[in-house]
Each structure stands twice: as C-alpha cells, then as structure tokens.
XYZ file of C-alpha atoms in Angstrom:
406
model
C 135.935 59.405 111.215
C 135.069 61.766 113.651
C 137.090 64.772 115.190
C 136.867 68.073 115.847
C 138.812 69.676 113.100
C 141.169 68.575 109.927
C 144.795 67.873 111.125
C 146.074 66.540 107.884
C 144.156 69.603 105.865
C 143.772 72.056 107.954
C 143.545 74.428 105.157
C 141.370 72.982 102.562
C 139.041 71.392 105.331
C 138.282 75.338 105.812
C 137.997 75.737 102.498
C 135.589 72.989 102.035
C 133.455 73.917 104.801
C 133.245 77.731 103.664
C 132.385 76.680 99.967
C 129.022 75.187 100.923
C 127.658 78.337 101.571
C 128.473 79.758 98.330
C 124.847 78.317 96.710
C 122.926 78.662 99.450
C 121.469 82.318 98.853
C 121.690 81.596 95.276
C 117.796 80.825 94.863
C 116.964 84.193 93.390
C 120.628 84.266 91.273
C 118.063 83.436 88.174
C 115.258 86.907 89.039
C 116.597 88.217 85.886
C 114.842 85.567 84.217
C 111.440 86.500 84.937
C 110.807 89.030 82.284
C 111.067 85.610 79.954
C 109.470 83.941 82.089
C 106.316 85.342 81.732
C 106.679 85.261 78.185
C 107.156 81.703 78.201
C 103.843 81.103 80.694
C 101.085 83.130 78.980
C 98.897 81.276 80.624
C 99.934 81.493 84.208
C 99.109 84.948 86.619
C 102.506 87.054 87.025
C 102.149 86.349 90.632
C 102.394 82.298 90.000
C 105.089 83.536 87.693
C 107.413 85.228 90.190
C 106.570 82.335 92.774
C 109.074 80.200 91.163
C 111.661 82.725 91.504
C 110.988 82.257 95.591
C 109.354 78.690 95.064
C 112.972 77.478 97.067
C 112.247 79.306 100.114
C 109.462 77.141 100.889
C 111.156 73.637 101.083
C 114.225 75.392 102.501
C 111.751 76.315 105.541
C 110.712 72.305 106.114
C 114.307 70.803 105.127
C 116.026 73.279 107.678
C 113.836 71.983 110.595
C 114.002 68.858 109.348
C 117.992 68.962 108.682
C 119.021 68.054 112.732
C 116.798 65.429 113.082
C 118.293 63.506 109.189
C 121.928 64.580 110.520
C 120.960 62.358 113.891
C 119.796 59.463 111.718
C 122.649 59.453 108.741
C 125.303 61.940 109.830
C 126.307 65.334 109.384
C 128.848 64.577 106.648
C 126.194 62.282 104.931
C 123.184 64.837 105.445
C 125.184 67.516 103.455
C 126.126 65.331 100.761
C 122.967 64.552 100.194
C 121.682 68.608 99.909
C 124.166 69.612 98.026
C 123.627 66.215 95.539
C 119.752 66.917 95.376
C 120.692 71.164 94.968
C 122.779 69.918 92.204
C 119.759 67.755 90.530
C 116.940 69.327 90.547
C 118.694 73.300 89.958
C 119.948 72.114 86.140
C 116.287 70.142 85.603
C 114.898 73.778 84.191
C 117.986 73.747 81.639
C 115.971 70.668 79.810
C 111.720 71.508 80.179
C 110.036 74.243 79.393
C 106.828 72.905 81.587
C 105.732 75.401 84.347
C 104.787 72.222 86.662
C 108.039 70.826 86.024
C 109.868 74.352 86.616
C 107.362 73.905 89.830
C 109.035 70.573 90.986
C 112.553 71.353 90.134
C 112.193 74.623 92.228
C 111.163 72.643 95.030
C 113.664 69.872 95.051
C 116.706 72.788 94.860
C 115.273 74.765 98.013
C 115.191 70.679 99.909
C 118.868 70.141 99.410
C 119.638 73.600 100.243
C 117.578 73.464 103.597
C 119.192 70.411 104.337
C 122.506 72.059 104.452
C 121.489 75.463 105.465
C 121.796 75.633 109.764
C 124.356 73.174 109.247
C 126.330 75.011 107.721
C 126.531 77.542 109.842
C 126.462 74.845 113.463
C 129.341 73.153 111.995
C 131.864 76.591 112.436
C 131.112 76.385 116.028
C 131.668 72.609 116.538
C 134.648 72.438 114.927
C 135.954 75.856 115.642
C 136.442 77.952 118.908
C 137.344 81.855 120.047
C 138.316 83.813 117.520
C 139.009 81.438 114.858
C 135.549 80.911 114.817
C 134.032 84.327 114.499
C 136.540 85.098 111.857
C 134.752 81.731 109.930
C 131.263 82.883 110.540
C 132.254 86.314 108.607
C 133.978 84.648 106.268
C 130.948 82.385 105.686
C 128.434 85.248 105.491
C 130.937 87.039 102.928
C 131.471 83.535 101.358
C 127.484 83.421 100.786
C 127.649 86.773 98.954
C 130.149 86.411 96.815
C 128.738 83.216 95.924
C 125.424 84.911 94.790
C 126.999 87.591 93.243
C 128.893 85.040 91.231
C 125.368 82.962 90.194
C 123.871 85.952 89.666
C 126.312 87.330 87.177
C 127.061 83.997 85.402
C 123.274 83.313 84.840
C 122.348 86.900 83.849
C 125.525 86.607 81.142
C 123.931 82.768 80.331
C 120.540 84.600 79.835
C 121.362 87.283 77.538
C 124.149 85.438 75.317
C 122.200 81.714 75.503
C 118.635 81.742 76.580
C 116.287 81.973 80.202
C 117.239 77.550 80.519
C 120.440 77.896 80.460
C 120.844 80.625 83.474
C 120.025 77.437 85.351
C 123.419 75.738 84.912
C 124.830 78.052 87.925
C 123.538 75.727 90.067
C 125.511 72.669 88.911
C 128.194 74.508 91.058
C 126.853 72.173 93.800
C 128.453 68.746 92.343
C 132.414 70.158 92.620
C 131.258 71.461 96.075
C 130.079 67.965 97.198
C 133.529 66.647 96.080
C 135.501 69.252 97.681
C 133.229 68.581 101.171
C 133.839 64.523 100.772
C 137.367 65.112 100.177
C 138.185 67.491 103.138
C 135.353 68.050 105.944
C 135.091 64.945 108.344
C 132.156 63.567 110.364
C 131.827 65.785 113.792
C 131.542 64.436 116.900
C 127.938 63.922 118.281
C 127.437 67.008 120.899
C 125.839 66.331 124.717
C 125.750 67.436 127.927
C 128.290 67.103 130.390
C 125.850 63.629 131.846
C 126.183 62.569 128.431
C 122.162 63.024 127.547
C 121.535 65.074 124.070
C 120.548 69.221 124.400
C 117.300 70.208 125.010
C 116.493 73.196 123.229
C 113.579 75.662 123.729
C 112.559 79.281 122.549
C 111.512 82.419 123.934
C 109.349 85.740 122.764
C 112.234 87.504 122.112
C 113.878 85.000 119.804
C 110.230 85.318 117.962
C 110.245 88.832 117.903
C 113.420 89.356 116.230
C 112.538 86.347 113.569
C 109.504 88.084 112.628
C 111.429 91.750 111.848
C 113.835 89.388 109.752
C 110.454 88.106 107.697
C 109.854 91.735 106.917
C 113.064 93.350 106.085
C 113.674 89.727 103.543
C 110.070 90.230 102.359
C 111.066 94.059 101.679
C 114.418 92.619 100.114
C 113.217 89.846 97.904
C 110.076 91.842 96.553
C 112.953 94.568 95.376
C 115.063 92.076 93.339
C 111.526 90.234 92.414
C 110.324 93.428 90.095
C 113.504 95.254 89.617
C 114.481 93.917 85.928
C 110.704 94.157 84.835
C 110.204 97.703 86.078
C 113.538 98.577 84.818
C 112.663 97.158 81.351
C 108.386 98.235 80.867
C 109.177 101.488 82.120
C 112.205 101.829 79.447
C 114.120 102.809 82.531
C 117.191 100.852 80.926
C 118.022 97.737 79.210
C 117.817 94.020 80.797
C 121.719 93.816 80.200
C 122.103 96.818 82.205
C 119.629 95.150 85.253
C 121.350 91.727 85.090
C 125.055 93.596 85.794
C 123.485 95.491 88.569
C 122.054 92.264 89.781
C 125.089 90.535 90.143
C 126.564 93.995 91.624
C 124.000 93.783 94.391
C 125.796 90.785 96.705
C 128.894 92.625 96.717
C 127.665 95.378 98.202
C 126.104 92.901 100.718
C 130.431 91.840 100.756
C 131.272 95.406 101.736
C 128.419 95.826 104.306
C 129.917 92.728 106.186
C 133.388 94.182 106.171
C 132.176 96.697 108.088
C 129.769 95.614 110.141
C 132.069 95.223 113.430
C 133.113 99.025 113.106
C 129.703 100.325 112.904
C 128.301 97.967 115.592
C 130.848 99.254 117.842
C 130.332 102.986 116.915
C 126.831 102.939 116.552
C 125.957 100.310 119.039
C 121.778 99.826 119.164
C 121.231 102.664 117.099
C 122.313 100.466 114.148
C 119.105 99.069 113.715
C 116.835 101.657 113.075
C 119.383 103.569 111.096
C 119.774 100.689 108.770
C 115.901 100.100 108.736
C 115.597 103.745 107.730
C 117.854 103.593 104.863
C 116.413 101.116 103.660
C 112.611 102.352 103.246
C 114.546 105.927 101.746
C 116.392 102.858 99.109
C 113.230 101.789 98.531
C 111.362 105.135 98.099
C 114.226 106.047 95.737
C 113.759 102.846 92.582
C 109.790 103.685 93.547
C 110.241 107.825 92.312
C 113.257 107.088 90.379
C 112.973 106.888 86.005
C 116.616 106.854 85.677
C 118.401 104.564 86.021
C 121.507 105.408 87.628
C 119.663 106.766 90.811
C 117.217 103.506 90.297
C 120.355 101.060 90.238
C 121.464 103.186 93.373
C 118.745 102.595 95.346
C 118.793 99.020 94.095
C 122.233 98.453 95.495
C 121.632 100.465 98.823
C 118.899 98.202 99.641
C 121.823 94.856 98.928
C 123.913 96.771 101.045
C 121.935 97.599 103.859
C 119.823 94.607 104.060
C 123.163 93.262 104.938
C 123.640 94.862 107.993
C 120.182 93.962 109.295
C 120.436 90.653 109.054
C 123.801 90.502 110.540
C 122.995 92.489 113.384
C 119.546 90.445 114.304
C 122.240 87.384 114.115
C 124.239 88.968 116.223
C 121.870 89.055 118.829
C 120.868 85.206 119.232
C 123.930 84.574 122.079
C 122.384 87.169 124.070
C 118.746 86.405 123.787
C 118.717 82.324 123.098
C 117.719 80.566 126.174
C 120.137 78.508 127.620
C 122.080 75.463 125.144
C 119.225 76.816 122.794
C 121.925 78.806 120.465
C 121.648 76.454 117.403
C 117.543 76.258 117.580
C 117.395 79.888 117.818
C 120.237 80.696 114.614
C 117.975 77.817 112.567
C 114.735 79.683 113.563
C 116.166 82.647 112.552
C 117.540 81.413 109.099
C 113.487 80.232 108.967
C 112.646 83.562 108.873
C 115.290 84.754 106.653
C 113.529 81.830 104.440
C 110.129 82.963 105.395
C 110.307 86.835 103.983
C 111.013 85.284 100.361
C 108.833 82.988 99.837
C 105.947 85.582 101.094
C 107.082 88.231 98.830
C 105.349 87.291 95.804
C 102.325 86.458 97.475
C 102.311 89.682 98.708
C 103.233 91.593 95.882
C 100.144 90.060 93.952
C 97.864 91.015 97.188
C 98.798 94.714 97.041
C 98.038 94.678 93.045
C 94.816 92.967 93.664
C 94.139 95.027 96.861
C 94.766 98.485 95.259
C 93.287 97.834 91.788
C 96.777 98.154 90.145
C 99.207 96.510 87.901
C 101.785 99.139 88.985
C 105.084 97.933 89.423
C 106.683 100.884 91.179
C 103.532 100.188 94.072
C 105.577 97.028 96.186
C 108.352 99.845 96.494
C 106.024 102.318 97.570
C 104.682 100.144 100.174
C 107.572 98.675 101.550
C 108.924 101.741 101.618
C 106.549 103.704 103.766
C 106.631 100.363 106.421
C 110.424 100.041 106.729
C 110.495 103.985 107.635
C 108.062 103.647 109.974
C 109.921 100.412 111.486
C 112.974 102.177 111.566
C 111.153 105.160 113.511
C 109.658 103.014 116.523
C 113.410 100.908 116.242
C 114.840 104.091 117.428
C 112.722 103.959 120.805
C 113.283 100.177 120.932
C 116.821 101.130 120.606
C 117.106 103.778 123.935
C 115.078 100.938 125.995
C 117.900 98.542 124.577
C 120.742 101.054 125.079
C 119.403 101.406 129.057
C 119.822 97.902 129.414
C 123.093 97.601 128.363
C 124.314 100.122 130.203
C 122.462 98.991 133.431
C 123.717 95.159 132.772
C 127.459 97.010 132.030
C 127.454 98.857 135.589
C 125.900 95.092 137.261
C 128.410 93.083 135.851
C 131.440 95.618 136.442
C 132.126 95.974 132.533
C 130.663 92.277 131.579
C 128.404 92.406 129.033
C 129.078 89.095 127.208
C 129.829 85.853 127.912
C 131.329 83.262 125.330
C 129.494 80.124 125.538
C-alpha cells in the first residue's frame, strides 16, 4: 500500500517512524569497551583496536549512497526492513566470538543496515509530513536519535561492568522489535516526481561541500573524544571505568537538551552560533586535555556532547538554503556522509598524531583538536559577518523574505 501518511494509526505510524532512529547513532554506544578490548587483542596496534569502535562508519558511508538507489529497486518499506534486520544480525554476532576478524565483519555488517536506513529515515518525515508537523518530527527525530544512544550507551556500559565486554553487544538487538513496530505501522510511500512525471535530478554545489567537510571535522573532533575518554580516564587513575561508562551514557542527553534549545539560540544568536559553538568546543576539549579530575574532566566531556549538538544541527539547518534546486535530499544524505566520514577517520587519525609526535600520550588528540576547533571557531566569526551581510541584504531585497518552504 502506498499513501502519504497512516489514517488508521496515525499515532503509532509516528511512533514507528521516529523509533528507527533510535540505533542509528548507536555505533559508538559500546566505546566503553575498548579498555577490554585491547586486553583481549594483545596482538593487534591500539589504533586497529579503536577502529572497530568506528569500523560502522565506513559501510554506513557506501550503504547511505547506496540506500536510494535499493529503495528504487525493492521499496522504501522493504529497504528499511532489511537495515534494521541486518543491524539486528550482525550487532549481537560479537556477543558469541572473541575473533578480532570476526569482531571486524560483524562491525561492518551493523554500519550496512544502518546506512541503509540512515537518509531514509530522515526523507521519509518530509514525504509523509508537511509545515509544521514536519519540523516538529525532524526535532523529534534528532532528540529521538539521542536518547536512543544515551539508552545503548548506558545499557551496554551496565552489561559491561556487571556481565562482560560481549555482552554490551546485546543493545543492538533493539533493532528486531523496531523492525516489527515499522512492518506493523509505517506504509510504503508514494514514488516522488516531477510535475511531467520524470524522476528528480539532483546535483551539488561548493557550498554544500564546504559545509560537509566542517561536519567531518567537528565529528572527527567528537568521536576521537568519546574514542580515548574511558582509557585516559582509567591509565591516568583519573576515576574508575564505572564512573566513565555513567558519564558516557550522560553524554547524549546533553546532546537532548542542546536540541531543545537550538531554535531559541538560532534566533538570538543568528550566524554567530557557529563560531560560538565551535569555540566552546576546542575550550571542552582543552579542558579533559589539562584536566586530572574528574569532575572538571567529565565536564568537559559532556560540554563537548552538548555542543557538538548544536553544530550539527545548525550545518543541517542550512541545506534548504544552500541545496541547489530539488537537490534537498542529495544534499541532507551528503551531509549525513560526512557526519559518517569524521568517525570513521578519527582513529586513523588519532594513531597518526601518536606516530607523528613520537607519543603514546592520550591527553595529545585533545590537545590537538583542541587548538584546531579554536582556531575554526575564530575565522567562523568572520565567515559569520560575511553571512550576517547577506542576510540582511537578501532581508531588505525580498521585503522581509528570507525563506521559502519548498
């Protein structure tokens, strides 16, 4: 069946459509593991060690381009099914081997079926949705991701310190009930075309590039942050790996709170947002690398969750304005590349700066990152006046228009 939205369930077909995104930033839920980890793979570098903890990010990158063009041959509804199934599958395989190859595999498999659902999940608001309905979805989506991650991240850091580093794996049998709930509730959507009836053509400009690569960095910044922050916090006898795993699971709510509040400080702060938020974040960052407490440590910890946040909403934001046009959904899945992209570079790059500096220092990635994202932040706040002119001059053009709802 296909239709625009749920009459008979209008509810619970929300419902079901929201709950997808609940595992989909749930990749790194299991970083408290790594500390076991490399315990239980002697053998293998601490870089190749902390890849599986990004591993996902890679096959999320190729699934998520590849997601449109399997939702043209099967369906939507059938294409989601299928990532979620295959999430489901290959996150548990970890609970049963204690193989680094097959830890390899199984890491690869969970970031294809969450690729596969990834942009969809997001396109689908706006096909079934319109107005204000659907931007009240799309926050509620981005909170629903969160919460979700806060929730994986808590249930497997409580799984690894009462069980074992397998069993913090079951959080991502979530993805089976989530399948059933989707099958039960979200129907097929309609096929979308132009007003001839031919397919969108979609294309991409520098800007749309520009913006994707600042989201690479900030994630990279992000993701390098929760990479280390349980084994700094534990060699450096900053606190204990209870402790970490409860601020771990902390960390997406503050994420929840940013989002809350990210319409209020978007209109109050307009451009400015950006490099303010940039800024904070290399201070966050500077704070864990100086810090050997661990209140102020957990503190900068959960300013970075927070803040991070905001940056990625706000580059979000800004795909209506800058996508070229009927290019929205290629530039949002580019963008979620990126978001992709960041992780699955971060360990690479944290064992480049060891190797490049002569150090095993784990509070180095936070001085690094630190020092760039306060420098980004700086030249943001000249990007920002050039950005604030424009705005202004397109306000005083258009009479008071500055947006358009596609």
């Amino acid at each position: 069946m296909e239709q625009g939205a749920n009459e008979q369930h209008p509810a619970m077909m929300k419902i079901a459509l929201l709950s997808i995104s609940t595992v989909l930033t749930s990749s790194i839920a299991i970083a408290a593991s790594i500390p076991d980890w490399l315990k239980a793979f002697p053998q293998q570098s601490r870089a190749n060690v902390e890849l599986l903890g990004t591993l996902p990010s890679l096959t999320v990158i190729i699934c998520m381009l590849l997601s449109s063009w399997v939702a043209k041959k099967i369906g939507t509804r059938r294409t989601i099914l299928m990532g979620l199934l295959i999430a489901g599958t290959f996150g548990i395989i970890p609970v049963f081997f204690s193989n680094y190859y097959v830890l390899f595999f199984a890491r690869l498999g969970l970031g294809a079926g969450f690729g596969l659902i990834n942009s969809l999940a997001v396109s689908l608001i706006g096909t079934f949705f319109t107005g204000q309905e659907k931007a009240n979805l799309m926050g509620y989506r981005g909170s629903c991701e969160m919460l979700g991650n806060a929730l994986c991240t808590y249930v497997a850091g409580q799984l690894l310190v009462h069980v074992g580093w397998h069993s913090s794996f079951w959080v991502y049998a979530l993805s089976f009930p989530l399948a059933i709930l989707y099958f039960l509730y979200v129907p097929e959507p309609a096929p979308s075309k132009e007003a001839d009836g031919t397919p969108h053509k979609e294309s991409i400009n520098s800007k749309v590039f520009f913006w994707t690569l600042i989201l690479i960095i900030c994630q990279m910044a992000y993701t390098g942050s929760t990479l280390r922050i349980s084994e700094l916090v534990t060699s450096y006898h900053i606190g204990s790996l209870n402790g970490i795993a409860i601020v771990l699971s902390f960390a997406p709510a503050c994420g929840v709170i940013s989002e809350i509040f990210f319409g209020r400080l978007l209109h109050g702060m307009g451009t400015f947002l950006l490099p303010v938020t940039i800024f904070c974040t290399g201070l966050s960052q500077l704070l864990i690398a100086f810090s050997n407490n661990f209140v102020l440590t957990s503190i900068g910890f959960l300013a970075t969750s927070m803040i991070s946040g905001l940056v990625i909403s706000y580059i979000l934001n800004l795909a209506s304005d800058i996508c070229e046009t009927n290019s929205l959904n290629l530039t949002t899945s580019l963008m979620l590349v990126g978001c992709n992209i960041g992780p699955f570079l971060s360990p690479i790059v944290l064992g480049w700066l060891n190797s490049a500096f002569g150090a095993n220092n784990l509070r180095l990635s936070y001085d690094v990152f630190g020092v760039i994202l306060l420098g980004m932040g700086i030249v943001m706040v000249f990007l920002s006046k050039s950005m604030s002119a424009s705005y202004a001059k397109n306000e005083n053009e258009n009479g008071g228009l500055t947006h358009v709802d596609e």
